[in-house]
Amino acid sequence: MNRVIISFLFFIGIAVSSCTTSKSVVSQNADLSKYEYASIINNDIYHIPAQLMEYEIQLFDAIEGSRLKLVNDMRINELTSAQQSKLLMVKYGIDVSEEETIVTVNFIDYLTSRPIASCRGAYTTLGLSVHADIRGAIKRVAKQIAETFPK
């Protein structure tokens, strides 16, 4: 009997976690193939709490898993005009709720400030583990980024 209950709860958990939506939205007129560089916008990067640093690392890894090369925001002025025209600014956010955790990574054209693409990863363990939810959402957004900007 216990085995049946555990199996039932396991399948319910899988069903609910599969209901979360991970997706990417790309601007209709955007030519994603022209972009080669990305620079992360985050004013709090050097003031981030230590316990959140592991997620910051995973987000950087997610972008590096695509064809985009990361450029430090302090070095953008060292890029040529041609390189700056291939640069995307990256802004990310994490929204944690009881229902699910959502990680959104937005890509903005450096020269025009026009939003080009938005990748979203969502995950839930039904409130059992916030850390597992965040890790799962980051993995899903990493997959969306890799599909949006393939190598």
Coordinates of N, CA and C in Angstrom, one line a residue:
M1 N 0.8 -1.2 0.0 CA 0.0 0.0 0.0 C 0.9 1.3 0.0
N2 N 1.9 1.3 0.9 CA 2.8 2.4 0.9 C 3.5 2.6 -0.5
R3 N 3.8 1.6 -1.1 CA 4.5 1.6 -2.4 C 3.6 2.3 -3.4
V4 N 2.3 2.0 -3.4 CA 1.3 2.6 -4.3 C 1.2 4.1 -4.0
I5 N 1.1 4.5 -2.8 CA 1.0 5.9 -2.4 C 2.3 6.6 -2.9
I6 N 3.4 6.1 -2.6 CA 4.7 6.7 -3.0 C 4.7 6.9 -4.5
S7 N 4.4 5.8 -5.3 CA 4.4 5.9 -6.7 C 3.4 6.9 -7.2
F8 N 2.2 7.0 -6.6 CA 1.2 8.0 -7.0 C 1.7 9.4 -6.8
L9 N 2.3 9.7 -5.6 CA 2.9 11.0 -5.3 C 4.0 11.3 -6.3
F10 N 4.8 10.3 -6.6 CA 5.9 10.5 -7.6 C 5.4 11.0 -8.9
F11 N 4.4 10.3 -9.4 CA 3.8 10.6 -10.7 C 3.1 11.9 -10.7
I12 N 2.4 12.3 -9.6 CA 1.8 13.6 -9.5 C 2.9 14.7 -9.6
G13 N 4.0 14.5 -8.9 CA 5.1 15.4 -8.9 C 5.6 15.6 -10.3
I14 N 5.8 14.5 -11.0 CA 6.3 14.6 -12.4 C 5.3 15.4 -13.3
A15 N 4.0 15.1 -13.1 CA 3.0 15.7 -13.9 C 2.9 17.2 -13.6
V16 N 3.0 17.6 -12.4 CA 3.0 19.0 -12.1 C 4.2 19.8 -12.6
S17 N 5.4 19.2 -12.4 CA 6.6 19.8 -12.8 C 6.7 19.9 -14.4
S18 N 6.0 19.0 -15.1 CA 6.0 19.1 -16.5 C 5.0 20.2 -17.0
C19 N 4.1 20.7 -16.1 CA 3.2 21.7 -16.5 C 3.8 23.1 -16.5
T20 N 5.0 23.2 -16.0 CA 5.6 24.5 -16.0 C 6.1 24.8 -17.4
T21 N 6.1 26.1 -17.8 CA 6.4 26.4 -19.2 C 7.7 27.1 -19.3
S22 N 8.6 26.5 -20.1 CA 9.8 27.2 -20.5 C 9.8 27.5 -22.0
K23 N 10.1 28.7 -22.3 CA 10.0 29.1 -23.7 C 10.9 30.3 -24.0
S24 N 11.0 30.6 -25.3 CA 11.8 31.7 -25.8 C 10.9 32.6 -26.7
V25 N 11.0 33.9 -26.6 CA 10.3 34.8 -27.5 C 11.3 35.6 -28.2
V26 N 11.3 35.7 -29.5 CA 12.2 36.4 -30.3 C 11.5 37.5 -31.1
S27 N 12.0 38.7 -31.1 CA 11.5 39.8 -31.9 C 11.3 39.3 -33.4
Q28 N 10.2 39.7 -34.0 CA 9.9 39.3 -35.4 C 11.0 39.7 -36.4
N29 N 11.5 40.9 -36.2 CA 12.4 41.5 -37.2 C 13.9 41.3 -36.8
A30 N 14.1 40.5 -35.8 CA 15.5 40.3 -35.3 C 16.2 39.2 -36.1
D31 N 17.5 39.6 -36.4 CA 18.4 38.6 -37.1 C 19.3 38.1 -36.0
L32 N 19.0 37.0 -35.4 CA 19.8 36.5 -34.3 C 21.2 36.1 -34.7
S33 N 21.4 35.7 -36.0 CA 22.6 35.2 -36.5 C 23.7 36.3 -36.4
K34 N 23.4 37.5 -36.4 CA 24.4 38.6 -36.4 C 25.1 38.8 -35.1
Y35 N 24.5 38.3 -34.0 CA 25.0 38.6 -32.7 C 26.1 37.6 -32.3
E36 N 27.2 38.1 -31.7 CA 28.3 37.3 -31.3 C 28.7 37.5 -29.9
Y37 N 28.3 38.6 -29.3 CA 28.8 39.0 -28.0 C 27.6 39.3 -27.0
A38 N 27.9 39.1 -25.7 CA 26.9 39.4 -24.7 C 27.6 40.0 -23.5
S39 N 26.9 40.9 -22.9 CA 27.5 41.5 -21.6 C 26.3 41.6 -20.7
I40 N 26.5 41.1 -19.5 CA 25.5 41.0 -18.5 C 25.3 42.3 -17.7
I41 N 24.1 42.8 -17.7 CA 23.7 44.0 -16.9 C 23.4 43.5 -15.6
N42 N 24.1 44.0 -14.6 CA 23.7 43.6 -13.2 C 24.5 44.6 -12.3
N43 N 23.8 45.6 -11.8 CA 24.5 46.6 -11.0 C 24.9 46.0 -9.6
D44 N 24.3 44.9 -9.2 CA 24.5 44.3 -7.9 C 25.5 43.2 -8.0
I45 N 26.2 43.0 -9.1 CA 27.1 41.9 -9.3 C 28.1 41.7 -8.2
Y46 N 28.7 42.8 -7.7 CA 29.7 42.7 -6.7 C 29.2 42.8 -5.3
H47 N 27.9 43.0 -5.2 CA 27.3 43.0 -3.9 C 26.3 41.9 -3.6
I48 N 26.3 40.9 -4.5 CA 25.4 39.8 -4.4 C 25.7 38.9 -3.2
P49 N 24.7 38.5 -2.5 CA 24.9 37.7 -1.3 C 25.6 36.4 -1.7
A50 N 26.5 35.9 -0.8 CA 27.3 34.8 -1.1 C 26.5 33.5 -1.4
Q51 N 25.4 33.4 -0.8 CA 24.6 32.2 -1.0 C 23.9 32.2 -2.4
L52 N 23.9 33.3 -3.0 CA 23.3 33.4 -4.4 C 24.3 33.3 -5.5
M53 N 25.6 33.3 -5.1 CA 26.7 33.3 -6.1 C 26.6 32.0 -7.0
E54 N 26.3 30.9 -6.4 CA 26.2 29.7 -7.2 C 25.2 29.8 -8.4
Y55 N 24.1 30.5 -8.2 CA 23.1 30.7 -9.2 C 23.7 31.7 -10.3
E56 N 24.4 32.7 -9.8 CA 25.0 33.7 -10.8 C 26.0 32.9 -11.7
I57 N 26.8 32.0 -11.1 CA 27.7 31.2 -11.9 C 27.0 30.4 -12.9
Q58 N 25.9 29.8 -12.5 CA 25.1 28.9 -13.4 C 24.5 29.8 -14.6
L59 N 24.1 31.0 -14.3 CA 23.6 31.9 -15.3 C 24.7 32.3 -16.3
F60 N 25.8 32.6 -15.8 CA 27.0 32.9 -16.7 C 27.3 31.7 -17.6
D61 N 27.3 30.5 -17.0 CA 27.5 29.2 -17.7 C 26.5 29.0 -18.8
A62 N 25.2 29.4 -18.5 CA 24.2 29.2 -19.4 C 24.4 30.0 -20.7
I63 N 24.8 31.2 -20.5 CA 25.1 32.1 -21.6 C 26.3 31.6 -22.4
E64 N 27.4 31.2 -21.7 CA 28.6 30.7 -22.3 C 28.3 29.3 -23.1
G65 N 27.2 28.7 -22.7 CA 26.8 27.4 -23.4 C 26.2 27.7 -24.8
S66 N 26.0 29.0 -25.1 CA 25.5 29.4 -26.4 C 26.7 29.8 -27.3
R67 N 26.4 30.4 -28.4 CA 27.5 30.8 -29.3 C 28.0 32.2 -28.9
L68 N 27.3 32.9 -28.0 CA 27.7 34.2 -27.5 C 28.9 34.2 -26.7
K69 N 29.8 35.2 -26.9 CA 31.0 35.3 -26.1 C 30.7 36.4 -25.1
L70 N 31.0 36.1 -23.8 CA 30.8 37.1 -22.8 C 31.8 38.2 -22.8
V71 N 31.4 39.5 -22.6 CA 32.3 40.6 -22.6 C 32.0 41.3 -21.3
N72 N 33.0 41.7 -20.5 CA 32.8 42.4 -19.3 C 32.3 43.8 -19.6
D73 N 31.3 44.3 -18.9 CA 30.7 45.5 -19.2 C 31.7 46.7 -19.1
M74 N 32.8 46.5 -18.4 CA 33.8 47.6 -18.3 C 34.7 47.7 -19.5
R75 N 34.6 46.6 -20.4 CA 35.4 46.6 -21.6 C 34.6 46.8 -22.9
I76 N 33.4 47.1 -22.8 CA 32.6 47.3 -24.0 C 33.1 48.4 -24.8
N77 N 33.7 49.5 -24.2 CA 34.2 50.6 -25.0 C 35.5 50.2 -25.8
E78 N 36.1 49.1 -25.4 CA 37.3 48.6 -26.1 C 36.9 47.8 -27.4
L79 N 35.6 47.5 -27.5 CA 35.1 46.8 -28.7 C 35.1 47.8 -29.9
T80 N 35.3 47.3 -31.1 CA 35.2 48.1 -32.3 C 33.7 48.4 -32.5
S81 N 33.4 49.4 -33.4 CA 32.0 49.7 -33.7 C 31.3 48.4 -34.3
A82 N 32.0 47.7 -35.2 CA 31.5 46.5 -35.8 C 31.1 45.5 -34.7
Q83 N 32.0 45.3 -33.7 CA 31.8 44.4 -32.6 C 30.6 44.8 -31.8
Q84 N 30.5 46.1 -31.5 CA 29.4 46.7 -30.7 C 28.1 46.4 -31.4
S85 N 28.1 46.4 -32.7 CA 26.8 46.2 -33.4 C 26.4 44.7 -33.3
K86 N 27.3 43.8 -32.8 CA 27.0 42.4 -32.6 C 26.8 42.1 -31.1
L87 N 26.6 43.1 -30.3 CA 26.6 42.9 -28.9 C 25.2 43.0 -28.3
L88 N 24.9 42.0 -27.5 CA 23.6 42.0 -26.7 C 23.9 42.3 -25.3
M89 N 23.1 43.1 -24.7 CA 23.1 43.3 -23.2 C 22.2 42.3 -22.6
V90 N 22.5 41.7 -21.5 CA 21.8 40.6 -20.9 C 21.3 41.1 -19.5
K91 N 20.0 41.0 -19.3 CA 19.4 41.3 -18.0 C 18.6 40.0 -17.6
Y92 N 18.8 39.6 -16.4 CA 18.1 38.4 -15.9 C 17.3 38.7 -14.6
G93 N 16.4 37.8 -14.3 CA 15.6 37.9 -13.1 C 15.2 36.5 -12.7
I94 N 15.0 36.4 -11.4 CA 14.5 35.1 -10.8 C 13.3 35.5 -9.9
D95 N 12.2 34.8 -10.2 CA 11.0 34.9 -9.5 C 10.6 33.6 -8.8
V96 N 10.7 33.6 -7.5 CA 10.4 32.4 -6.7 C 9.1 32.5 -6.0
S97 N 8.2 31.6 -6.3 CA 6.9 31.5 -5.6 C 6.7 30.1 -5.1
E98 N 5.6 29.9 -4.4 CA 5.2 28.5 -3.9 C 4.9 27.6 -5.1
E99 N 4.3 28.2 -6.1 CA 3.9 27.4 -7.2 C 5.0 26.9 -8.1
E100 N 5.9 27.9 -8.4 CA 7.0 27.6 -9.3 C 8.1 28.6 -9.2
T101 N 9.3 28.3 -9.8 CA 10.3 29.3 -9.9 C 10.6 29.6 -11.3
I102 N 10.7 30.9 -11.7 CA 10.9 31.3 -13.1 C 12.2 32.1 -13.2
V103 N 13.0 31.7 -14.1 CA 14.2 32.4 -14.4 C 14.0 33.0 -15.8
T104 N 14.2 34.3 -15.9 CA 14.0 35.0 -17.2 C 15.3 35.6 -17.6
V105 N 15.8 35.4 -18.8 CA 17.0 36.1 -19.3 C 16.6 36.8 -20.6
N106 N 16.8 38.1 -20.5 CA 16.4 39.0 -21.7 C 17.7 39.5 -22.4
F107 N 17.6 39.6 -23.7 CA 18.7 40.0 -24.5 C 18.3 41.3 -25.3
I108 N 19.1 42.3 -25.1 CA 18.8 43.7 -25.6 C 19.9 44.1 -26.5
D109 N 19.6 44.6 -27.7 CA 20.6 45.1 -28.7 C 21.3 46.3 -28.0
Y110 N 22.6 46.3 -28.0 CA 23.4 47.3 -27.4 C 23.3 48.7 -28.0
L111 N 23.2 48.8 -29.3 CA 23.2 50.0 -30.0 C 21.8 50.7 -30.0
T112 N 20.8 49.9 -30.1 CA 19.4 50.4 -30.2 C 18.6 50.3 -28.9
S113 N 19.1 49.5 -27.9 CA 18.3 49.3 -26.7 C 17.0 48.5 -26.9
R114 N 16.9 47.9 -28.1 CA 15.7 47.2 -28.5 C 15.7 45.8 -27.9
P115 N 14.7 45.3 -27.2 CA 14.6 43.9 -26.8 C 14.6 43.0 -28.0
I116 N 15.5 42.0 -28.0 CA 15.7 41.1 -29.1 C 15.1 39.7 -28.8
A117 N 15.4 39.2 -27.6 CA 14.9 37.9 -27.3 C 14.7 37.8 -25.8
S118 N 13.8 36.9 -25.4 CA 13.6 36.7 -24.0 C 13.5 35.2 -23.8
C119 N 14.3 34.6 -22.9 CA 14.3 33.2 -22.6 C 13.8 32.9 -21.2
R120 N 12.9 32.0 -21.1 CA 12.3 31.7 -19.8 C 12.4 30.3 -19.4
G121 N 12.8 30.0 -18.2 CA 12.9 28.7 -17.7 C 12.1 28.6 -16.4
A122 N 11.2 27.6 -16.3 CA 10.3 27.4 -15.1 C 10.5 26.0 -14.6
Y123 N 10.4 25.9 -13.3 CA 10.5 24.6 -12.6 C 9.8 24.6 -11.3
T124 N 9.3 23.4 -10.9 CA 8.7 23.4 -9.5 C 8.9 22.0 -8.9
T125 N 9.1 22.0 -7.6 CA 9.1 20.7 -6.8 C 7.9 20.8 -5.9
L126 N 6.9 21.6 -6.2 CA 5.7 21.8 -5.4 C 6.1 22.4 -4.0
G127 N 7.1 23.2 -4.0 CA 7.4 23.9 -2.7 C 8.3 23.1 -1.8
L128 N 8.8 21.9 -2.3 CA 9.6 21.0 -1.4 C 11.0 21.6 -1.3
S129 N 11.6 22.2 -2.3 CA 12.9 22.7 -2.3 C 13.1 23.9 -3.2
V130 N 13.3 25.0 -2.6 CA 13.5 26.3 -3.3 C 14.8 26.2 -4.1
H131 N 15.8 25.6 -3.5 CA 17.1 25.5 -4.2 C 17.0 24.6 -5.5
A132 N 16.3 23.5 -5.3 CA 16.0 22.6 -6.5 C 15.2 23.3 -7.5
D133 N 14.2 24.1 -7.1 CA 13.4 24.8 -8.1 C 14.3 25.8 -8.9
I134 N 15.2 26.5 -8.2 CA 16.0 27.5 -8.9 C 17.0 26.8 -9.8
R135 N 17.6 25.7 -9.4 CA 18.5 24.9 -10.2 C 17.8 24.4 -11.5
G136 N 16.6 23.9 -11.2 CA 15.8 23.3 -12.4 C 15.5 24.4 -13.4
A137 N 15.1 25.6 -12.9 CA 14.7 26.7 -13.7 C 15.9 27.2 -14.5
I138 N 17.0 27.2 -13.9 CA 18.3 27.7 -14.6 C 18.6 26.7 -15.7
K139 N 18.5 25.4 -15.4 CA 18.8 24.4 -16.4 C 17.9 24.5 -17.6
R140 N 16.6 24.8 -17.3 CA 15.6 25.0 -18.4 C 15.9 26.3 -19.2
V141 N 16.3 27.4 -18.5 CA 16.5 28.6 -19.3 C 17.8 28.4 -20.1
A142 N 18.8 27.7 -19.5 CA 20.0 27.4 -20.3 C 19.7 26.7 -21.6
K143 N 18.8 25.7 -21.5 CA 18.4 25.0 -22.7 C 17.8 26.0 -23.7
Q144 N 16.9 26.9 -23.3 CA 16.3 27.9 -24.1 C 17.3 28.8 -24.8
I145 N 18.3 29.2 -24.0 CA 19.3 30.1 -24.5 C 20.1 29.4 -25.6
A146 N 20.5 28.1 -25.3 CA 21.3 27.3 -26.3 C 20.5 27.1 -27.6
E147 N 19.2 27.0 -27.5 CA 18.4 26.8 -28.7 C 18.2 28.1 -29.4
T148 N 18.1 29.2 -28.7 CA 17.9 30.5 -29.3 C 19.2 31.0 -30.0
F149 N 20.3 30.7 -29.4 CA 21.6 31.2 -29.9 C 22.5 29.9 -30.0
P150 N 22.2 29.0 -31.0 CA 23.0 27.8 -31.1 C 24.4 28.1 -31.6
K151 N 25.3 27.2 -31.2 CA 26.7 27.3 -31.6 C 26.9 27.0 -33.0

